[in-house]
PDB file of C-alpha atoms in Angstrom:
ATOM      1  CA  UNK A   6      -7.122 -43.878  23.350  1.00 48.00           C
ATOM      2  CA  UNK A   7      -3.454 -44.126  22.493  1.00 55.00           C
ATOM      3  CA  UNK A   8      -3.940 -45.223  19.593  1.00 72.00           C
ATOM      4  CA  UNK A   9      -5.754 -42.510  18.294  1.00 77.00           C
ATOM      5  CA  UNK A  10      -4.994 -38.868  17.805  1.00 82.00           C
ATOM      6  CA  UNK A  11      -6.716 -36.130  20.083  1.00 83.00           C
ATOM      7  CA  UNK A  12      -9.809 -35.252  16.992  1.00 84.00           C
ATOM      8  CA  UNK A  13     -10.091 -39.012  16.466  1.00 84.00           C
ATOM      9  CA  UNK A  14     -10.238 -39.921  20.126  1.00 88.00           C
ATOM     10  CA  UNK A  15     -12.813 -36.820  20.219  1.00 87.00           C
ATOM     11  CA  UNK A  16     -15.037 -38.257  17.543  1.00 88.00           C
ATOM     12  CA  UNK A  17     -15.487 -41.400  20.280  1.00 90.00           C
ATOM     13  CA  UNK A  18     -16.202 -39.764  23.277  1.00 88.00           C
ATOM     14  CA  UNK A  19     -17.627 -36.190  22.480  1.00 89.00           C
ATOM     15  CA  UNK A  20     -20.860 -37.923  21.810  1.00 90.00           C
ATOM     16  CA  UNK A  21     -20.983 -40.283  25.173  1.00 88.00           C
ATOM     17  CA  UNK A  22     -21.813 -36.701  27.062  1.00 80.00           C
ATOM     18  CA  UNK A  23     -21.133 -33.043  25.911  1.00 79.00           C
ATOM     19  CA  UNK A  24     -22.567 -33.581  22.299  1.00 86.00           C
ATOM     20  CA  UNK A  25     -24.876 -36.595  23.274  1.00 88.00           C
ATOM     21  CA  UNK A  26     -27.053 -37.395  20.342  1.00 89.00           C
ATOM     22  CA  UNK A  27     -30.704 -38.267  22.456  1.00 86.00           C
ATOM     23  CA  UNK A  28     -29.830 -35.390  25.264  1.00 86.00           C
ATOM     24  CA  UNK A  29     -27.976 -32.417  23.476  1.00 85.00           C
ATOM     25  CA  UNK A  30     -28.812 -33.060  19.823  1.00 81.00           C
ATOM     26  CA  UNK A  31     -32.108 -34.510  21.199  1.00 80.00           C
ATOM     27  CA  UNK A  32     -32.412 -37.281  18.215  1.00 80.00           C
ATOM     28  CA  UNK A  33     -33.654 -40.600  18.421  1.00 77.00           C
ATOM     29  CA  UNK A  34     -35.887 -39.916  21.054  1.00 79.00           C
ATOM     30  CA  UNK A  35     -38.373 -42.410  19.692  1.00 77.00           C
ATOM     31  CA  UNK A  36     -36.734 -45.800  19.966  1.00 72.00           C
ATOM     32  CA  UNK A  37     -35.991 -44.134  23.628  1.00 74.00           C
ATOM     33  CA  UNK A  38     -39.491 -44.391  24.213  1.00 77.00           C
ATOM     34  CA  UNK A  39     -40.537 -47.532  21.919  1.00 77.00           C
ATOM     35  CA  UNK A  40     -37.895 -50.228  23.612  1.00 81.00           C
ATOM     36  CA  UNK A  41     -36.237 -49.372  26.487  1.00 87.00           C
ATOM     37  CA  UNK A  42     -38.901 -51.137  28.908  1.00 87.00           C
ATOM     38  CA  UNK A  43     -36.957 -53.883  28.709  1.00 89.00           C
ATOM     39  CA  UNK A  44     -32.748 -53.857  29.588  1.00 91.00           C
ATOM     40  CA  UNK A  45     -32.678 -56.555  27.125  1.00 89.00           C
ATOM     41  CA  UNK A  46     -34.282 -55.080  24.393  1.00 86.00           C
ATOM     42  CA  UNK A  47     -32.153 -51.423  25.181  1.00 90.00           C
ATOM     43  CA  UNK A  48     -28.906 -53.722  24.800  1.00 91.00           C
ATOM     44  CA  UNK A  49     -30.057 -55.171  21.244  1.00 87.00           C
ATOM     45  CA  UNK A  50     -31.065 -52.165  19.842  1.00 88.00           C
ATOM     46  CA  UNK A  51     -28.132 -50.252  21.153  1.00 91.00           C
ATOM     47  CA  UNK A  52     -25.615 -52.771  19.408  1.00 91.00           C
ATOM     48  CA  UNK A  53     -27.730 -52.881  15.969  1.00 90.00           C
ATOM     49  CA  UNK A  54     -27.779 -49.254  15.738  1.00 92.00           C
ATOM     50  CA  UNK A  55     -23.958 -49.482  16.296  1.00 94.00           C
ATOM     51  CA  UNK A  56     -23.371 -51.703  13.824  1.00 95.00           C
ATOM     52  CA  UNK A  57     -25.390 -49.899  11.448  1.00 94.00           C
ATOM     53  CA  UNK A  58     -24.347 -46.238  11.782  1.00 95.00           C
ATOM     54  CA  UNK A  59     -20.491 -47.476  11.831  1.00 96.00           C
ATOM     55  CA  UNK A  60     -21.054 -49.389   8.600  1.00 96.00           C
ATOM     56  CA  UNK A  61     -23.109 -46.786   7.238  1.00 96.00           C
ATOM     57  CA  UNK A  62     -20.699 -44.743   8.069  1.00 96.00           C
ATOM     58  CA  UNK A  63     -17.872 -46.155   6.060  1.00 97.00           C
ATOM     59  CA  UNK A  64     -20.180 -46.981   3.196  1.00 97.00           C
ATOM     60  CA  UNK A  65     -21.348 -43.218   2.878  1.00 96.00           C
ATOM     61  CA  UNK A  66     -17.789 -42.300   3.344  1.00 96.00           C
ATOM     62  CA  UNK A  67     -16.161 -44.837   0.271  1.00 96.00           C
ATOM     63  CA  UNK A  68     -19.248 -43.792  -1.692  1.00 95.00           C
ATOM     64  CA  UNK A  69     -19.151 -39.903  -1.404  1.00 93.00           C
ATOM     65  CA  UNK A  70     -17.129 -38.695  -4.302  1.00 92.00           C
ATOM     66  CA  UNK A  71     -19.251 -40.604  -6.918  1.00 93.00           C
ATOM     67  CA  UNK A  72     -22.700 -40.091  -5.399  1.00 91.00           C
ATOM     68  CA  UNK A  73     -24.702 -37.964  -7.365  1.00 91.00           C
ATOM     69  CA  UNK A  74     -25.737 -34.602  -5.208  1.00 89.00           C
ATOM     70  CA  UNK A  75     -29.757 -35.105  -6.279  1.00 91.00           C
ATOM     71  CA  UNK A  76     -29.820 -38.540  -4.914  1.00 92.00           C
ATOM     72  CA  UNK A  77     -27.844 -38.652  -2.214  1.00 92.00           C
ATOM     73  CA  UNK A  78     -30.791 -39.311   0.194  1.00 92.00           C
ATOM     74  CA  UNK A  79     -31.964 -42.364  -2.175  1.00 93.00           C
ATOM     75  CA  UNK A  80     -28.719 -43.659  -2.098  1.00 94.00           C
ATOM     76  CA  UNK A  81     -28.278 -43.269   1.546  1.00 93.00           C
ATOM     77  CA  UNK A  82     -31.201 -45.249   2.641  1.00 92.00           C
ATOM     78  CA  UNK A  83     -30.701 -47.782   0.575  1.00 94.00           C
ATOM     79  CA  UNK A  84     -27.054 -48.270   2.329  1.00 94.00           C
ATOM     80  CA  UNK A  85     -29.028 -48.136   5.888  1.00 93.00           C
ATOM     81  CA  UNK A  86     -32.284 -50.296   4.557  1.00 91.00           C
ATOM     82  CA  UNK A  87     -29.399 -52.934   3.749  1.00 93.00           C
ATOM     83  CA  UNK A  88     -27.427 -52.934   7.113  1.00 93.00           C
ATOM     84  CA  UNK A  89     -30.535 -52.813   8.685  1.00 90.00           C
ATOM     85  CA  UNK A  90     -32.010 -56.192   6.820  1.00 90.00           C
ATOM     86  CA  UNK A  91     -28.901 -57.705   7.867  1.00 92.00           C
ATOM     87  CA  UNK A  92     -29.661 -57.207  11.642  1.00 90.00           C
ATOM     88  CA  UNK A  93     -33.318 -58.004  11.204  1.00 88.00           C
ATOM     89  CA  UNK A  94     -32.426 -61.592   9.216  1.00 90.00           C
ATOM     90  CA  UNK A  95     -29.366 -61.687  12.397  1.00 90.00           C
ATOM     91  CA  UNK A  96     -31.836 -61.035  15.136  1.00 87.00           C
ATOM     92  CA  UNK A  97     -34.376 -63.845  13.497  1.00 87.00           C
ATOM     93  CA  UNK A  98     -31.901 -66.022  13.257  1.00 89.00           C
ATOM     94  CA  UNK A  99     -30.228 -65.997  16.609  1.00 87.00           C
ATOM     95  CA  UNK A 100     -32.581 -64.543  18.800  1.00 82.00           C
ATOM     96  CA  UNK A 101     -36.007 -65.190  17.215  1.00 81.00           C
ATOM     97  CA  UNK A 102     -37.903 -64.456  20.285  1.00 80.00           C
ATOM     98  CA  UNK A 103     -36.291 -60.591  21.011  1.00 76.00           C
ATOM     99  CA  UNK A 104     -36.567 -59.799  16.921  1.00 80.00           C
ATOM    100  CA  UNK A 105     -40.702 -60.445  17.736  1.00 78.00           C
ATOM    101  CA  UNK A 106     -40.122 -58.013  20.679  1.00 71.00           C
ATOM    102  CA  UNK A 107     -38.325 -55.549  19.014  1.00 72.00           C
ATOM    103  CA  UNK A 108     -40.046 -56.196  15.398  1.00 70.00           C
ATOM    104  CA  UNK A 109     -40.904 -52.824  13.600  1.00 70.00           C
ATOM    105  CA  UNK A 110     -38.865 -51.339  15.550  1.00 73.00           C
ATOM    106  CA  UNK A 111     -35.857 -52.761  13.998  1.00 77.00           C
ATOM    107  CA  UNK A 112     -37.690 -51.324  10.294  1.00 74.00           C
ATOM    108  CA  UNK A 113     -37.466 -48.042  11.922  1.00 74.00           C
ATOM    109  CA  UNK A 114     -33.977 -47.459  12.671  1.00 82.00           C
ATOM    110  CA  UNK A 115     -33.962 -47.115   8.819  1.00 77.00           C
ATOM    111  CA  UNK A 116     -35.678 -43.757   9.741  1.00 73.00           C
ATOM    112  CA  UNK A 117     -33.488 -43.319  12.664  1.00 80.00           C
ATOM    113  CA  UNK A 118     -32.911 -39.099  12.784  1.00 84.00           C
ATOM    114  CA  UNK A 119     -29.182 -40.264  14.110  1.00 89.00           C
ATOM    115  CA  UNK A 120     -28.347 -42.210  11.356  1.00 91.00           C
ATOM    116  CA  UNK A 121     -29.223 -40.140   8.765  1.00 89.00           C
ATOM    117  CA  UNK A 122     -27.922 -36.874  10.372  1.00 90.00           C
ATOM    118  CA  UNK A 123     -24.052 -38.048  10.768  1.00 93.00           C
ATOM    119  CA  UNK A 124     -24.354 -39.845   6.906  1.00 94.00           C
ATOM    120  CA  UNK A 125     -24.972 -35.967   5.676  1.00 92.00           C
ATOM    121  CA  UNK A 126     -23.093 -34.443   8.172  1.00 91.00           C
ATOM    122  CA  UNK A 127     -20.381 -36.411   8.392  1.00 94.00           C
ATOM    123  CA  UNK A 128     -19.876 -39.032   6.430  1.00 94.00           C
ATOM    124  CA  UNK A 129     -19.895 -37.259   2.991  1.00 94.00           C
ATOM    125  CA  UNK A 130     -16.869 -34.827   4.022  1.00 93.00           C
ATOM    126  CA  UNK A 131     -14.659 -37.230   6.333  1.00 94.00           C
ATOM    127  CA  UNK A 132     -12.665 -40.216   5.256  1.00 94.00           C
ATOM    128  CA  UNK A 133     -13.741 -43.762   6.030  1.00 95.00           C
ATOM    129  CA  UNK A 134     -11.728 -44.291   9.191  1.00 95.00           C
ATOM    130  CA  UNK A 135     -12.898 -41.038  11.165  1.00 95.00           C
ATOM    131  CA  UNK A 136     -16.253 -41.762   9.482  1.00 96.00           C
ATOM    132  CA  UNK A 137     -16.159 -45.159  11.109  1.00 96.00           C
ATOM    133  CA  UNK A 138     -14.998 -43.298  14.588  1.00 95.00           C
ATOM    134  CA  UNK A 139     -17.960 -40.841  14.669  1.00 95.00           C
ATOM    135  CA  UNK A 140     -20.353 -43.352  13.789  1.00 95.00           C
ATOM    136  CA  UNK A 141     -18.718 -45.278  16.803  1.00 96.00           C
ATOM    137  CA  UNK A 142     -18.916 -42.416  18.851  1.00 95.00           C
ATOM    138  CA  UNK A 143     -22.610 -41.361  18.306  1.00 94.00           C
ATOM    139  CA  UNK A 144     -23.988 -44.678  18.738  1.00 94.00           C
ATOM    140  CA  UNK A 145     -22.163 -45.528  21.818  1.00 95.00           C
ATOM    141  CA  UNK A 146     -23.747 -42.277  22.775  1.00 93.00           C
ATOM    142  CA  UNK A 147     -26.866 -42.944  22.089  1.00 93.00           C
ATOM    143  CA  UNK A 148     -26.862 -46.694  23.549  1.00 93.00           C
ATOM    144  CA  UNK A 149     -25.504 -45.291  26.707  1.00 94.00           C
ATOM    145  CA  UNK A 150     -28.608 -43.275  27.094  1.00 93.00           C
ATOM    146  CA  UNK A 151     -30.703 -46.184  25.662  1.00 93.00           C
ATOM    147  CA  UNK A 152     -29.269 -48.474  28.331  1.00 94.00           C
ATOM    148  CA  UNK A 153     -29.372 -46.379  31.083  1.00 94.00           C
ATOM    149  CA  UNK A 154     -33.452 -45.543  30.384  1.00 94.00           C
ATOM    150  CA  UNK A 155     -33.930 -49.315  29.758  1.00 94.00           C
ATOM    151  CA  UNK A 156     -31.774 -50.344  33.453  1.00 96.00           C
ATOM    152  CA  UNK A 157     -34.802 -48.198  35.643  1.00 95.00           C
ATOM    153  CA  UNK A 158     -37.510 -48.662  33.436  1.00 94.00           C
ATOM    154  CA  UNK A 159     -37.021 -52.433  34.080  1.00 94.00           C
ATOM    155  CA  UNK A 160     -35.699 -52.349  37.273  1.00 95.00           C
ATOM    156  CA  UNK A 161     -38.438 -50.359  38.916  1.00 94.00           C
ATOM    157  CA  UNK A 162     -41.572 -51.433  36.361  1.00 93.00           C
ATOM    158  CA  UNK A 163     -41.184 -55.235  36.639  1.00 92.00           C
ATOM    159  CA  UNK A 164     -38.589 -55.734  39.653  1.00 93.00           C
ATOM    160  CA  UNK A 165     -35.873 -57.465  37.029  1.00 94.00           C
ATOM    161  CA  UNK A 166     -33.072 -57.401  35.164  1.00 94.00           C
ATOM    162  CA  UNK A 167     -32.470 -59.033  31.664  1.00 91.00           C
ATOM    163  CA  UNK A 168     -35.112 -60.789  33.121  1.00 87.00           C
ATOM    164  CA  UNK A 169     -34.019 -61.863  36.286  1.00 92.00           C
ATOM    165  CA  UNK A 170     -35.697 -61.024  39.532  1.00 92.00           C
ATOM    166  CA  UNK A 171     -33.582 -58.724  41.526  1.00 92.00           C
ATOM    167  CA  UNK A 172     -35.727 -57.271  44.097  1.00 92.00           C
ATOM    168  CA  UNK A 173     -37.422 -60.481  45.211  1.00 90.00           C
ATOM    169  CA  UNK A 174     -40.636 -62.488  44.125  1.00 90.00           C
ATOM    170  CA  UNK A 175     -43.405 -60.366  44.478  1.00 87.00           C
ATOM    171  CA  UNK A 176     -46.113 -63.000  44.607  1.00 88.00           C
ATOM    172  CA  UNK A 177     -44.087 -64.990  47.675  1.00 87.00           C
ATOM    173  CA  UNK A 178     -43.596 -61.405  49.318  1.00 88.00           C
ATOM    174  CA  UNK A 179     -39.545 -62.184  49.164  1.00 89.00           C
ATOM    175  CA  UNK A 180     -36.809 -59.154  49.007  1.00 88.00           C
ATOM    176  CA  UNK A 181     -38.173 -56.074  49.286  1.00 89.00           C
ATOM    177  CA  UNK A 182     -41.423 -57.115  48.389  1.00 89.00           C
ATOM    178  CA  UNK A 183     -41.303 -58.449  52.152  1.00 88.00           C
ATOM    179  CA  UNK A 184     -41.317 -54.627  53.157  1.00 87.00           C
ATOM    180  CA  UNK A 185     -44.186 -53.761  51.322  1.00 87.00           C
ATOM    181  CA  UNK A 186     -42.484 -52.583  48.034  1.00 89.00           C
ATOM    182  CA  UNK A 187     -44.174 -52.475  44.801  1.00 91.00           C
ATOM    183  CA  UNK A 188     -43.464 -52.625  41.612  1.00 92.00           C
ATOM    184  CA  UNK A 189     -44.485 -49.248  39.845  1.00 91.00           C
ATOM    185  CA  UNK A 190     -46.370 -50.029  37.025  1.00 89.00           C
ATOM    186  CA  UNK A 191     -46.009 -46.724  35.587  1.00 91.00           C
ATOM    187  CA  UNK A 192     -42.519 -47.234  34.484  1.00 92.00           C
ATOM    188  CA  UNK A 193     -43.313 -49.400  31.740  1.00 90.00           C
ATOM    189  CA  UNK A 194     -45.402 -47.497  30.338  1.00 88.00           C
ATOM    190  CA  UNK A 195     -43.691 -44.453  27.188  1.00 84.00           C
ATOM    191  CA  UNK A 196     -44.239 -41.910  29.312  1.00 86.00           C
ATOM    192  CA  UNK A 197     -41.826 -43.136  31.989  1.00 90.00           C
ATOM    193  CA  UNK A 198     -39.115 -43.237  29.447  1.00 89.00           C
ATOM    194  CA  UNK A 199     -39.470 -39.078  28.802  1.00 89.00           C
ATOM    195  CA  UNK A 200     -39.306 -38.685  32.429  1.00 91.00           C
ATOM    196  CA  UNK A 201     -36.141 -40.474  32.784  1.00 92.00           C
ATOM    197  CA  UNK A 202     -34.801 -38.615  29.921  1.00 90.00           C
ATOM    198  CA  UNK A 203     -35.502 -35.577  31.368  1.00 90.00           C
ATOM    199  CA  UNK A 204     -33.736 -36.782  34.981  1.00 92.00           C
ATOM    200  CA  UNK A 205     -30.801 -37.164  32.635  1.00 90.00           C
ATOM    201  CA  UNK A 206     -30.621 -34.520  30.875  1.00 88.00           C
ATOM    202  CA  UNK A 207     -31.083 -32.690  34.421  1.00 89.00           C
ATOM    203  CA  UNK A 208     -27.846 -34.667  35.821  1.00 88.00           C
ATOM    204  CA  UNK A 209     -25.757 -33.943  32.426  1.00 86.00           C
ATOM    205  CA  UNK A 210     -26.639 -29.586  32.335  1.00 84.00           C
ATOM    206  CA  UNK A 211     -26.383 -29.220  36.176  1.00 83.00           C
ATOM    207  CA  UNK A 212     -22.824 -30.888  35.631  1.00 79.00           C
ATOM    208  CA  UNK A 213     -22.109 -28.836  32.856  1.00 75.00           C
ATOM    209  CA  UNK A 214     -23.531 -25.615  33.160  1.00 71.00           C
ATOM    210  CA  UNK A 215     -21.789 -24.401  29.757  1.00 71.00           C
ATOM    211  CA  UNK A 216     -24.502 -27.080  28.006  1.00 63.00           C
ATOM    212  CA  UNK A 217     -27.100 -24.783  28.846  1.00 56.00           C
ATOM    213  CA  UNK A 218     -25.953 -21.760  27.655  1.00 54.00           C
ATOM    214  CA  UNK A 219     -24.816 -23.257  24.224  1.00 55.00           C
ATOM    215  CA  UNK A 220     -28.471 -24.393  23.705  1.00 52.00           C
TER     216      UNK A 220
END
């Protein structure tokens, strides 16, 4: 982060643990559970929220000193409905099949909780550079956690990765499907994601005991 000062290079990485937006601010919790049964569909999701917070972001920031106060909401979701017709029209375009995986769900990050959130909490009193950083910052955050939950839902649900089978084939009884291992069905299922969550957020506070005592 040398090329960033010690706020800016905070606005990046603050959100990655001690001010993560899904397991501190505990926002976007949906998509969490929606998409992540799938690594694949974790990654996409991840990256389009990136894109559109961090564009957002900017756009918020440009726009903030002629935005009228009463329709500042209006105004903001028509700058994330755009970004996020971009992605959709992207995702159709170059990966047709995932955007029919993912489809409403994609729609709703125009809802996204995150999103919003850093537009009026950020966005309208910071420049369009450290805007651009903290929407950086909070969807890298976010993905992280979206990854993460996707990598074990996947992994111990169907046996794969991005599709791929890592553990073995479990109809020819190869890898560990040779010792008896099965795949646990459970995991793909919403639920599983919450539990995982929770795992996390365990890992994060027992780390960092101050968490718990600021919440």
């Amino acid at each position: 982060m040398g090329l960033l000062s010690k706020k800016e290079a905070g606005l990046v990485l603050d959100p990655l643990a001690d001010n993560n937006p899904i397991t501190i601010q505990v926002l976007g919790i949906c998509s969490a559970l929606a998409i992540t049964a799938e690594l694949k569909a974790s990654i996409v999701m991840a990256v389009s929220v990136m894109f559109v917070l961090a564009m957002g972001n900017v756009v918020i920031s440009l726009m903030r000193n002629i935005i009228p106060s009463k329709i500042r909401i209006i105004v903001q979701l028509v700058v994330v409905a755009t970004l996020v017709i971009i992605v959709d029209q992207v995702l159709r375009a170059f990966a047709y099949e995932l955007s029919k995986t993912l489809s409403v769900f994609v729609g709703l990050i125009i809802t996204n909780c995150i999103i919003m959130g850093r537009f009026e909490a950020f966005a309208l009193a910071n420049g369009p550079w450290r805007s651009f950083l903290d929407g950086i910052g909070n969807s890298l955050g976010y993905g992280i956690i979206l990854v993460i939950i996707g990598f074990f839902r996947e992994l111990l649900g169907s046996g794969t990765l991005l599709g791929f089978k890592v553990l073995g084939d479990p109809i020819a009884k190869t890898g560990l499907y040779s010792f008896g291992y099965e795949n646990n069905g459970f995991m793909i299922i919403p639920p599983a994601a919450l539990i995982v969550v929770g795992i996390i957020i365990w890992v994060q506070r027992s780390r960092n005991p101050s968490l718990v005592e600021e919440n």
